[in-house]
XYZ file of C-alpha atoms in Angstrom:
533
model
C -41.246 -58.373 -127.193
C -42.404 -58.598 -130.782
C -40.360 -59.903 -133.626
C -40.995 -60.133 -137.343
C -39.024 -61.132 -140.406
C -38.197 -59.090 -143.436
C -36.318 -60.301 -146.436
C -33.109 -58.970 -144.938
C -33.360 -60.479 -141.464
C -34.902 -60.213 -137.983
C -36.524 -57.049 -136.658
C -36.588 -56.889 -132.891
C -38.035 -54.675 -130.197
C -36.857 -55.238 -126.647
C -38.262 -54.354 -123.240
C -37.101 -51.039 -121.778
C -35.255 -51.392 -118.481
C -36.809 -49.778 -115.406
C -33.422 -49.289 -113.725
C -31.268 -47.760 -116.480
C -28.538 -46.635 -114.063
C -27.830 -50.215 -112.999
C -27.924 -51.407 -116.604
C -25.407 -48.712 -117.542
C -23.199 -49.808 -114.624
C -23.329 -53.415 -115.876
C -22.434 -52.235 -119.387
C -19.518 -50.262 -117.975
C -18.114 -53.266 -116.128
C -18.684 -55.657 -119.039
C -16.934 -53.322 -121.477
C -14.002 -52.911 -119.134
C -13.657 -56.665 -118.565
C -13.182 -57.228 -122.300
C -10.759 -54.366 -122.764
C -8.749 -55.033 -119.631
C -8.472 -58.777 -120.066
C -7.446 -58.579 -123.717
C -4.810 -55.925 -123.094
C -3.608 -57.356 -119.772
C -3.035 -60.717 -121.406
C -0.911 -59.167 -124.173
C 1.133 -57.019 -121.801
C 1.502 -59.755 -119.187
C 2.373 -62.564 -121.602
C 6.114 -62.494 -120.702
C 5.186 -63.081 -117.052
C 2.893 -65.941 -118.067
C 5.682 -67.519 -120.114
C 7.807 -67.729 -116.983
C 4.969 -68.816 -114.729
C 3.948 -71.702 -117.012
C 7.451 -72.437 -118.394
C 6.290 -71.828 -121.958
C 8.534 -71.483 -124.975
C 8.061 -68.559 -127.362
C 6.065 -70.675 -129.836
C 3.810 -72.062 -127.102
C 3.238 -68.571 -125.687
C 2.367 -67.250 -129.131
C -0.226 -69.978 -129.692
C -1.602 -69.470 -126.168
C -2.193 -65.812 -127.029
C -3.930 -66.758 -130.275
C -6.109 -69.399 -128.639
C -7.037 -67.010 -125.836
C -8.299 -64.372 -128.286
C -9.495 -66.118 -131.468
C -12.658 -67.630 -129.915
C -13.927 -64.105 -129.295
C -14.562 -63.562 -132.989
C -16.024 -67.067 -133.345
C -18.937 -66.203 -131.070
C -19.055 -62.390 -131.162
C -20.954 -61.972 -134.398
C -23.714 -64.375 -133.276
C -24.235 -62.909 -129.792
C -26.550 -60.132 -131.001
C -28.902 -62.737 -132.479
C -28.730 -64.874 -129.326
C -29.631 -61.878 -127.154
C -32.478 -61.051 -129.527
C -33.876 -64.560 -129.138
C -33.203 -65.384 -125.490
C -32.885 -61.950 -123.868
C -29.894 -60.446 -122.119
C -30.504 -62.193 -118.783
C -30.284 -65.736 -120.197
C -27.133 -64.922 -122.171
C -25.123 -62.579 -119.961
C -25.758 -63.853 -116.440
C -24.629 -67.492 -116.977
C -21.740 -66.260 -119.123
C -20.488 -63.927 -116.383
C -20.672 -66.620 -113.696
C -18.920 -69.301 -115.756
C -16.306 -66.736 -116.778
C -15.555 -66.064 -113.114
C -15.146 -69.808 -112.426
C -12.789 -70.329 -115.372
C -10.747 -67.266 -114.381
C -10.438 -68.654 -110.861
C -9.198 -72.029 -112.093
C -6.614 -71.015 -114.732
C -3.802 -69.940 -112.324
C -4.127 -73.282 -110.525
C -3.654 -75.366 -113.680
C -0.325 -77.019 -114.448
C -1.307 -79.324 -117.307
C -0.400 -77.816 -120.693
C -3.388 -79.095 -122.679
C -5.886 -78.085 -120.001
C -4.306 -74.628 -119.856
C -4.962 -74.104 -123.566
C -8.504 -75.499 -123.329
C -9.426 -73.201 -120.432
C -8.040 -70.173 -122.262
C -10.108 -71.102 -125.328
C -13.246 -71.351 -123.178
C -12.405 -68.061 -121.504
C -11.955 -66.373 -124.895
C -15.290 -67.761 -126.092
C -17.057 -66.383 -123.016
C -15.235 -63.068 -123.331
C -16.601 -62.721 -126.848
C -20.127 -62.520 -125.449
C -19.722 -59.356 -123.377
C -19.234 -56.590 -125.944
C -21.877 -57.675 -128.516
C -24.358 -58.204 -125.693
C -23.502 -54.733 -124.419
C -24.438 -53.181 -127.766
C -27.711 -55.094 -127.908
C -28.656 -54.038 -124.374
C -28.171 -50.405 -125.429
C -30.600 -50.678 -128.337
C -33.102 -53.150 -126.865
C -33.321 -52.288 -123.170
C -32.367 -48.620 -122.796
C -34.576 -45.662 -123.533
C -33.445 -43.772 -126.641
C -32.317 -40.800 -124.556
C -29.661 -43.047 -122.974
C -28.309 -44.467 -126.223
C -25.517 -41.915 -126.567
C -24.337 -42.548 -123.010
C -24.417 -46.306 -123.587
C -22.318 -46.010 -126.741
C -19.958 -43.666 -124.877
C -19.333 -46.390 -122.305
C -18.745 -48.889 -125.092
C -16.240 -46.493 -126.703
C -14.560 -45.541 -123.417
C -13.137 -49.013 -122.964
C -10.846 -48.556 -126.012
C -8.510 -45.854 -124.627
C -8.798 -47.265 -121.122
C -7.995 -50.848 -122.064
C -4.992 -49.930 -124.197
C -3.450 -47.900 -121.405
C -4.717 -49.173 -118.067
C -3.464 -52.636 -118.986
C 0.092 -51.532 -118.262
C -0.932 -50.191 -114.864
C -2.714 -53.397 -113.884
C 0.013 -55.745 -115.139
C 2.663 -53.661 -113.423
C 0.761 -53.627 -110.139
C -0.140 -57.311 -110.250
C 3.303 -58.461 -111.350
C 5.240 -56.466 -108.760
C 2.860 -56.507 -105.791
C -0.059 -58.969 -105.846
C 1.171 -61.704 -108.186
C 0.530 -62.534 -111.829
C -2.473 -64.693 -110.829
C -4.513 -61.507 -110.371
C -4.487 -61.019 -114.140
C -7.201 -63.679 -113.972
C -8.535 -63.343 -110.447
C -9.678 -59.756 -110.956
C -12.580 -61.231 -112.917
C -13.590 -63.466 -110.015
C -14.731 -60.214 -108.389
C -15.949 -58.210 -111.391
C -17.845 -60.861 -113.396
C -20.252 -61.875 -110.571
C -20.901 -58.182 -109.960
C -21.992 -57.856 -113.606
C -24.314 -60.823 -113.120
C -25.762 -59.302 -109.942
C -26.499 -55.973 -111.624
C -28.224 -57.769 -114.496
C -30.276 -59.911 -112.096
C -31.533 -56.721 -110.467
C -31.940 -54.450 -113.486
C -32.265 -56.462 -116.707
C -35.878 -56.921 -117.839
C -37.319 -60.418 -117.982
C -38.136 -61.387 -121.553
C -39.711 -64.417 -123.104
C -37.828 -66.634 -125.535
C -38.675 -65.637 -129.085
C -39.746 -69.030 -130.379
C -40.632 -67.682 -133.818
C -37.156 -66.331 -134.374
C -35.605 -69.469 -132.919
C -37.617 -71.654 -135.285
C -36.211 -69.825 -138.334
C -32.634 -69.658 -137.038
C -29.954 -69.272 -139.688
C -27.467 -71.570 -137.923
C -25.509 -72.122 -141.116
C -24.951 -68.404 -141.655
C -23.808 -67.863 -138.089
C -21.451 -70.835 -138.245
C -20.011 -69.774 -141.602
C -19.309 -66.169 -140.548
C -17.881 -67.095 -137.154
C -15.693 -69.885 -138.541
C -14.424 -67.826 -141.476
C -13.472 -64.871 -139.295
C -11.796 -67.175 -136.762
C -9.606 -68.818 -139.420
C -8.659 -65.416 -140.826
C -7.947 -64.121 -137.317
C -5.633 -67.039 -136.509
C -3.885 -66.652 -139.877
C -3.291 -62.955 -139.273
C -2.208 -63.473 -135.663
C 0.373 -66.126 -136.553
C 1.316 -64.723 -139.974
C 4.206 -62.525 -138.883
C 5.773 -65.246 -136.735
C 5.495 -67.927 -139.456
C 6.518 -65.550 -142.278
C 3.145 -65.419 -143.993
C 2.998 -67.183 -147.379
C 6.195 -69.088 -146.654
C 4.095 -71.187 -144.280
C 1.598 -73.770 -145.476
C -0.328 -73.344 -142.221
C -0.921 -69.641 -142.862
C -1.910 -70.260 -146.486
C -4.406 -72.924 -145.419
C -5.898 -70.666 -142.714
C -6.306 -67.659 -144.997
C -7.640 -69.616 -147.972
C -10.019 -71.549 -145.713
C -11.245 -68.360 -144.059
C -11.870 -66.632 -147.410
C -13.686 -69.694 -148.747
C -16.013 -69.840 -145.755
C -16.612 -66.074 -146.013
C -17.738 -66.534 -149.625
C -19.972 -69.350 -148.453
C -21.493 -66.998 -145.863
C -22.272 -64.376 -148.515
C -23.943 -66.999 -150.708
C -25.880 -68.385 -147.745
C -27.278 -64.978 -146.767
C -28.376 -64.426 -150.362
C -30.317 -67.668 -150.774
C -31.789 -68.624 -147.388
C -35.386 -67.673 -146.688
C -34.632 -66.117 -143.305
C -31.098 -64.648 -143.326
C -29.498 -63.793 -140.025
C -27.272 -60.877 -141.142
C -28.207 -59.935 -144.679
C -25.593 -57.938 -146.584
C -28.135 -55.187 -147.275
C -27.275 -53.919 -143.794
C -23.868 -52.710 -144.960
C -24.740 -51.943 -148.577
C -25.074 -48.205 -148.107
C -22.704 -45.301 -148.508
C -22.702 -44.192 -144.893
C -22.248 -47.684 -143.454
C -19.391 -48.579 -145.790
C -17.567 -45.322 -145.116
C -18.154 -45.702 -141.377
C -16.457 -49.095 -141.427
C -13.602 -47.596 -143.484
C -13.125 -44.983 -140.760
C -12.882 -47.724 -138.109
C -10.228 -49.538 -140.166
C -8.171 -46.326 -140.567
C -8.633 -45.631 -136.869
C -7.474 -49.140 -135.919
C -4.337 -48.823 -138.047
C -3.473 -45.404 -136.647
C -4.213 -46.439 -133.079
C -2.184 -49.662 -133.329
C 0.913 -47.808 -134.520
C 1.178 -45.713 -131.375
C 0.041 -48.477 -129.003
C 2.802 -50.761 -130.340
C 5.618 -48.219 -130.718
C 5.550 -46.558 -127.296
C 5.581 -49.637 -125.015
C 7.752 -51.476 -127.542
C 10.443 -48.802 -127.367
C 10.290 -48.454 -123.581
C 10.461 -52.219 -123.028
C 12.733 -53.412 -125.863
C 15.224 -50.546 -126.002
C 15.173 -49.115 -122.479
C 14.231 -52.334 -120.663
C 11.383 -50.839 -118.603
C 8.860 -53.152 -116.961
C 5.141 -52.238 -117.115
C 5.148 -50.813 -113.587
C 7.826 -48.311 -114.628
C 5.622 -46.783 -117.334
C 2.268 -47.072 -115.568
C 2.415 -43.484 -114.286
C 2.736 -42.208 -117.876
C -0.465 -43.973 -118.913
C -2.356 -42.991 -115.781
C -1.584 -39.296 -116.248
C -1.628 -39.187 -120.034
C -4.460 -41.585 -120.885
C -6.521 -43.229 -118.137
C -7.727 -40.161 -116.241
C -8.030 -37.871 -119.297
C -10.075 -40.499 -121.174
C -13.116 -39.762 -118.996
C -12.798 -36.054 -119.770
C -12.381 -36.642 -123.496
C -15.426 -38.938 -123.705
C -17.478 -36.331 -121.815
C -16.382 -33.650 -124.277
C -17.236 -35.991 -127.160
C -20.762 -36.481 -125.764
C -21.233 -32.712 -125.657
C -19.971 -32.333 -129.225
C -22.166 -35.140 -130.559
C -25.244 -33.653 -128.908
C -24.658 -30.339 -130.675
C -22.766 -31.041 -133.879
C -22.598 -33.519 -136.740
C -20.705 -36.737 -135.906
C -18.392 -36.070 -138.863
C -16.942 -33.047 -137.053
C -15.991 -35.235 -134.090
C -14.426 -37.793 -136.442
C -12.361 -35.131 -138.228
C -11.233 -33.629 -134.924
C -10.224 -37.034 -133.563
C -8.311 -38.113 -136.664
C -6.510 -34.766 -136.760
C -5.417 -35.238 -133.155
C -4.235 -38.783 -133.864
C -2.230 -37.516 -136.847
C -0.662 -34.806 -134.685
C 0.203 -37.270 -131.912
C 1.793 -39.652 -134.422
C 3.789 -36.826 -135.976
C 5.194 -35.907 -132.559
C 6.046 -39.539 -131.821
C 7.892 -39.959 -135.121
C 10.723 -37.779 -133.737
C 11.634 -40.593 -131.333
C 15.315 -40.829 -130.341
C 17.411 -42.875 -127.910
C 17.388 -39.913 -125.499
C 13.644 -40.252 -124.916
C 12.252 -41.607 -121.667
C 8.650 -42.352 -120.628
C 7.657 -38.741 -120.007
C 8.852 -37.633 -123.432
C 5.801 -39.513 -124.740
C 3.329 -37.618 -122.545
C 2.130 -35.245 -125.266
C 1.876 -38.099 -127.776
C -0.118 -40.296 -125.380
C -2.385 -37.430 -124.313
C -3.165 -36.292 -127.870
C -3.629 -39.843 -129.149
C -6.009 -40.669 -126.299
C -8.102 -37.612 -127.141
C -8.170 -38.620 -130.792
C -9.092 -42.229 -130.013
C -11.918 -41.126 -127.724
C -13.414 -38.852 -130.372
C -12.973 -41.044 -133.460
C -14.207 -44.432 -132.283
C -17.132 -43.015 -130.328
C -18.263 -40.793 -133.218
C -17.723 -43.563 -135.790
C -19.964 -46.001 -133.887
C -22.592 -43.280 -133.446
C -22.386 -42.533 -137.169
C -22.719 -46.212 -138.078
C -25.689 -46.817 -135.819
C -27.303 -43.496 -136.685
C -27.018 -44.279 -140.405
C -28.739 -47.655 -140.038
C -32.229 -48.726 -139.122
C -32.277 -49.305 -135.311
C -34.718 -52.174 -135.861
C -31.926 -53.974 -137.742
C -29.492 -53.657 -134.855
C -29.121 -57.447 -134.658
C -27.449 -57.601 -138.072
C -25.620 -54.276 -137.663
C -24.123 -55.446 -134.376
C -22.884 -58.654 -136.003
C -20.904 -56.715 -138.588
C -19.634 -54.183 -136.034
C -18.015 -57.045 -134.098
C -16.387 -58.459 -137.221
C -14.978 -55.070 -138.214
C -13.938 -54.217 -134.654
C -11.985 -57.406 -133.989
C -10.856 -57.948 -137.561
C -9.529 -54.436 -138.134
C -7.541 -54.455 -134.888
C -5.959 -57.816 -135.709
C -5.290 -56.762 -139.320
C -3.625 -53.549 -138.148
C -1.535 -55.346 -135.540
C -0.403 -57.973 -138.039
C 0.505 -55.445 -140.730
C 2.416 -53.220 -138.330
C 4.147 -56.161 -136.660
C 5.419 -57.366 -140.022
C 6.363 -53.825 -141.045
C 8.257 -53.276 -137.808
C 10.256 -56.481 -138.341
C 11.155 -55.651 -141.937
C 11.969 -52.004 -141.225
C 14.213 -53.005 -138.321
C 16.111 -55.356 -140.623
C 16.297 -52.652 -143.289
C 17.702 -50.047 -140.895
C 20.117 -52.595 -139.453
C 21.469 -53.344 -142.941
C 21.853 -49.631 -143.690
C 23.639 -48.934 -140.410
C 25.921 -51.958 -140.757
C 26.728 -51.227 -144.403
C 29.648 -48.806 -143.872
C 31.130 -50.879 -141.040
C 33.992 -53.243 -141.850
C 36.699 -54.852 -139.762
C 39.240 -52.415 -141.223
C 37.041 -49.335 -140.703
C 39.090 -46.572 -139.104
C 36.066 -45.178 -137.240
C 35.238 -48.622 -135.864
C 38.786 -49.111 -134.636
C 38.772 -45.693 -132.942
C 35.482 -46.490 -131.252
C 36.701 -49.918 -130.117
C 39.822 -48.302 -128.733
C 37.730 -45.937 -126.610
C 35.456 -48.726 -125.422
C 38.400 -50.888 -124.395
C 39.260 -48.228 -121.831
C 35.928 -49.165 -120.254
C 35.833 -52.925 -120.813
C 39.568 -53.549 -120.538
C 42.295 -54.697 -122.934
C 42.802 -58.146 -124.395
C 40.463 -60.534 -126.142
C 37.692 -60.272 -123.544
C 37.699 -56.473 -123.648
C 37.700 -56.515 -127.476
C 34.711 -58.879 -127.614
C 32.752 -56.858 -125.062
C 33.494 -53.684 -127.036
C 32.238 -55.312 -130.234
C 29.130 -56.452 -128.380
C 28.496 -52.896 -127.177
C 28.784 -51.570 -130.749
C 26.448 -54.297 -132.008
C 23.904 -53.505 -129.288
C 24.013 -49.793 -130.124
C 23.378 -50.517 -133.808
C 20.550 -52.902 -132.993
C 18.933 -50.370 -130.647
C 19.187 -47.621 -133.235
C 17.635 -49.868 -135.900
C 14.801 -50.682 -133.493
C 14.243 -46.996 -132.721
C 14.047 -46.132 -136.416
C 11.591 -48.988 -136.978
C 9.327 -47.722 -134.187
C 9.576 -44.237 -135.665
C 8.350 -45.721 -138.946
C 5.306 -47.106 -137.117
C 4.442 -43.583 -136.042
C 4.758 -42.469 -139.666
C 2.328 -45.206 -140.755
C 0.012 -44.186 -137.916
C 0.103 -40.604 -139.208
C -0.784 -41.568 -142.768
C -3.550 -43.910 -141.605
C -5.157 -40.962 -139.808
C -4.734 -38.829 -142.929
C -6.383 -41.593 -144.988
C -9.300 -41.496 -142.534
C -9.592 -37.730 -143.046
C -9.741 -38.342 -146.800
C -12.578 -40.842 -146.271
C -14.596 -38.251 -144.342
C -14.736 -36.077 -147.482
C -17.189 -38.555 -148.997
C -19.351 -39.013 -145.878
C -22.809 -37.467 -145.824
C -24.828 -36.467 -142.795
C -26.548 -39.331 -140.997
C -30.346 -39.302 -141.177
C -32.521 -37.888 -138.415
C -32.971 -40.300 -135.533
C -32.246 -40.917 -131.829
C -28.511 -40.237 -132.302
C -28.887 -37.174 -134.534
C -27.676 -33.913 -133.011
C -31.154 -32.337 -133.346
C -33.085 -35.244 -131.822
C -32.922 -34.109 -128.196
C -33.904 -30.530 -128.972
C -36.895 -31.607 -131.067
C -37.973 -34.107 -128.433
C -37.925 -31.336 -125.801
C -39.893 -29.027 -128.080
C -42.520 -31.707 -128.709
C -42.787 -32.380 -124.983
C -43.329 -28.662 -124.318
C -46.160 -28.569 -126.859
């Protein structure tokens, strides 16, 4: 492995793997571990609250602490893999991750529970960035598209298979398997890497010029911003001194990072990496995608759980049929499209499908059940598969592959940051819109309202006469109003999801074709022609 420095950061060439199939299998498992564990934790949090006797505030902070460390380490992993090689980074990480996952369900001490989740989140943050670096450093260029496809496949799978796993674990095996699944999968990742990952020497030259300050500043700033966004809705944003301190501190450290990368002799992730038209627009597409994707992923399970009271197992069949199985087909179709056509076409197709799925979901009513969402889930999954995959291909294809260390760092920041930003915005919007609709629906109702009295009279035939029957009738009316306000709020999330996809389509107008390279649609055909000559 040879490494040199330019003014904008490290340039690295890795060792090509001799067993690419096993490397791809390891990438597949590592990508799924991140997606599954993140989603399973969110979906299964109510079960964990009961298992650990946590209050709502404690559960909220447990969720934040379990996820925030990912962004602390994620941006630096690409550099660590560049210096130490994938074997030294991924294999110990996978084994320790399995041990921590084994121990967590056996813990009863509150402080230790939070500490172990923080460690687990930190280890989890290693998998995805290392996956990207393995693609560019250890796979032959002809396998790059397949490697990125595996990286992209985890998005639709993790958002949807999480409900299936939580439902199955919660109702059949026990909630402990939300953690114990990794006791099996993580060592398997390590084994595949032991067999297939190339042995590489430590890059002492790169290590000697390490930009530790830059890595610490970016990771710390993004972590503070992540925690502020994650807790912002619950603590009512700028009404909380904690949130203000987190956001101001995060922004201050981010400014410090920018200054650091501009003045140090050997920057780790120089801003020149993202200072191009294609890269900036590619990141804008990912942000629009995250906002559109979050709207549907929050509204559908939120409605089925909050309004209809369904547990995850009750809606798992919907996601299996509408998302999990079709995702493999959609990614395969996307590979075919990207081998033959410009990545922008795949992005436009995906965003159009996401807009259509959101438009269908916006017609949500109380009469809907799980299978009424089938078309929405199916179309959204197709759109997600196309957009994210094509956007990553476009980003990588528009950058210099030799600068993949810095590009990967920013991809992780945008990936995690945009998802958290979208979730926070939509969570706050959903709360405010629910209150707005509740006020509108309650406005015409008064104690002397003739329609209310007629309705209460009918309900008292069900609940009985007297004070008890009257109170139960009032409670039924209140519940109906609250449910309707919630339904309208979830419908509004679909509307936001629609317009986010439309905004992404507007961004594509300004995108230009990515330069010729390993991910360009003509690369394979030219390579074959050159081989024939």
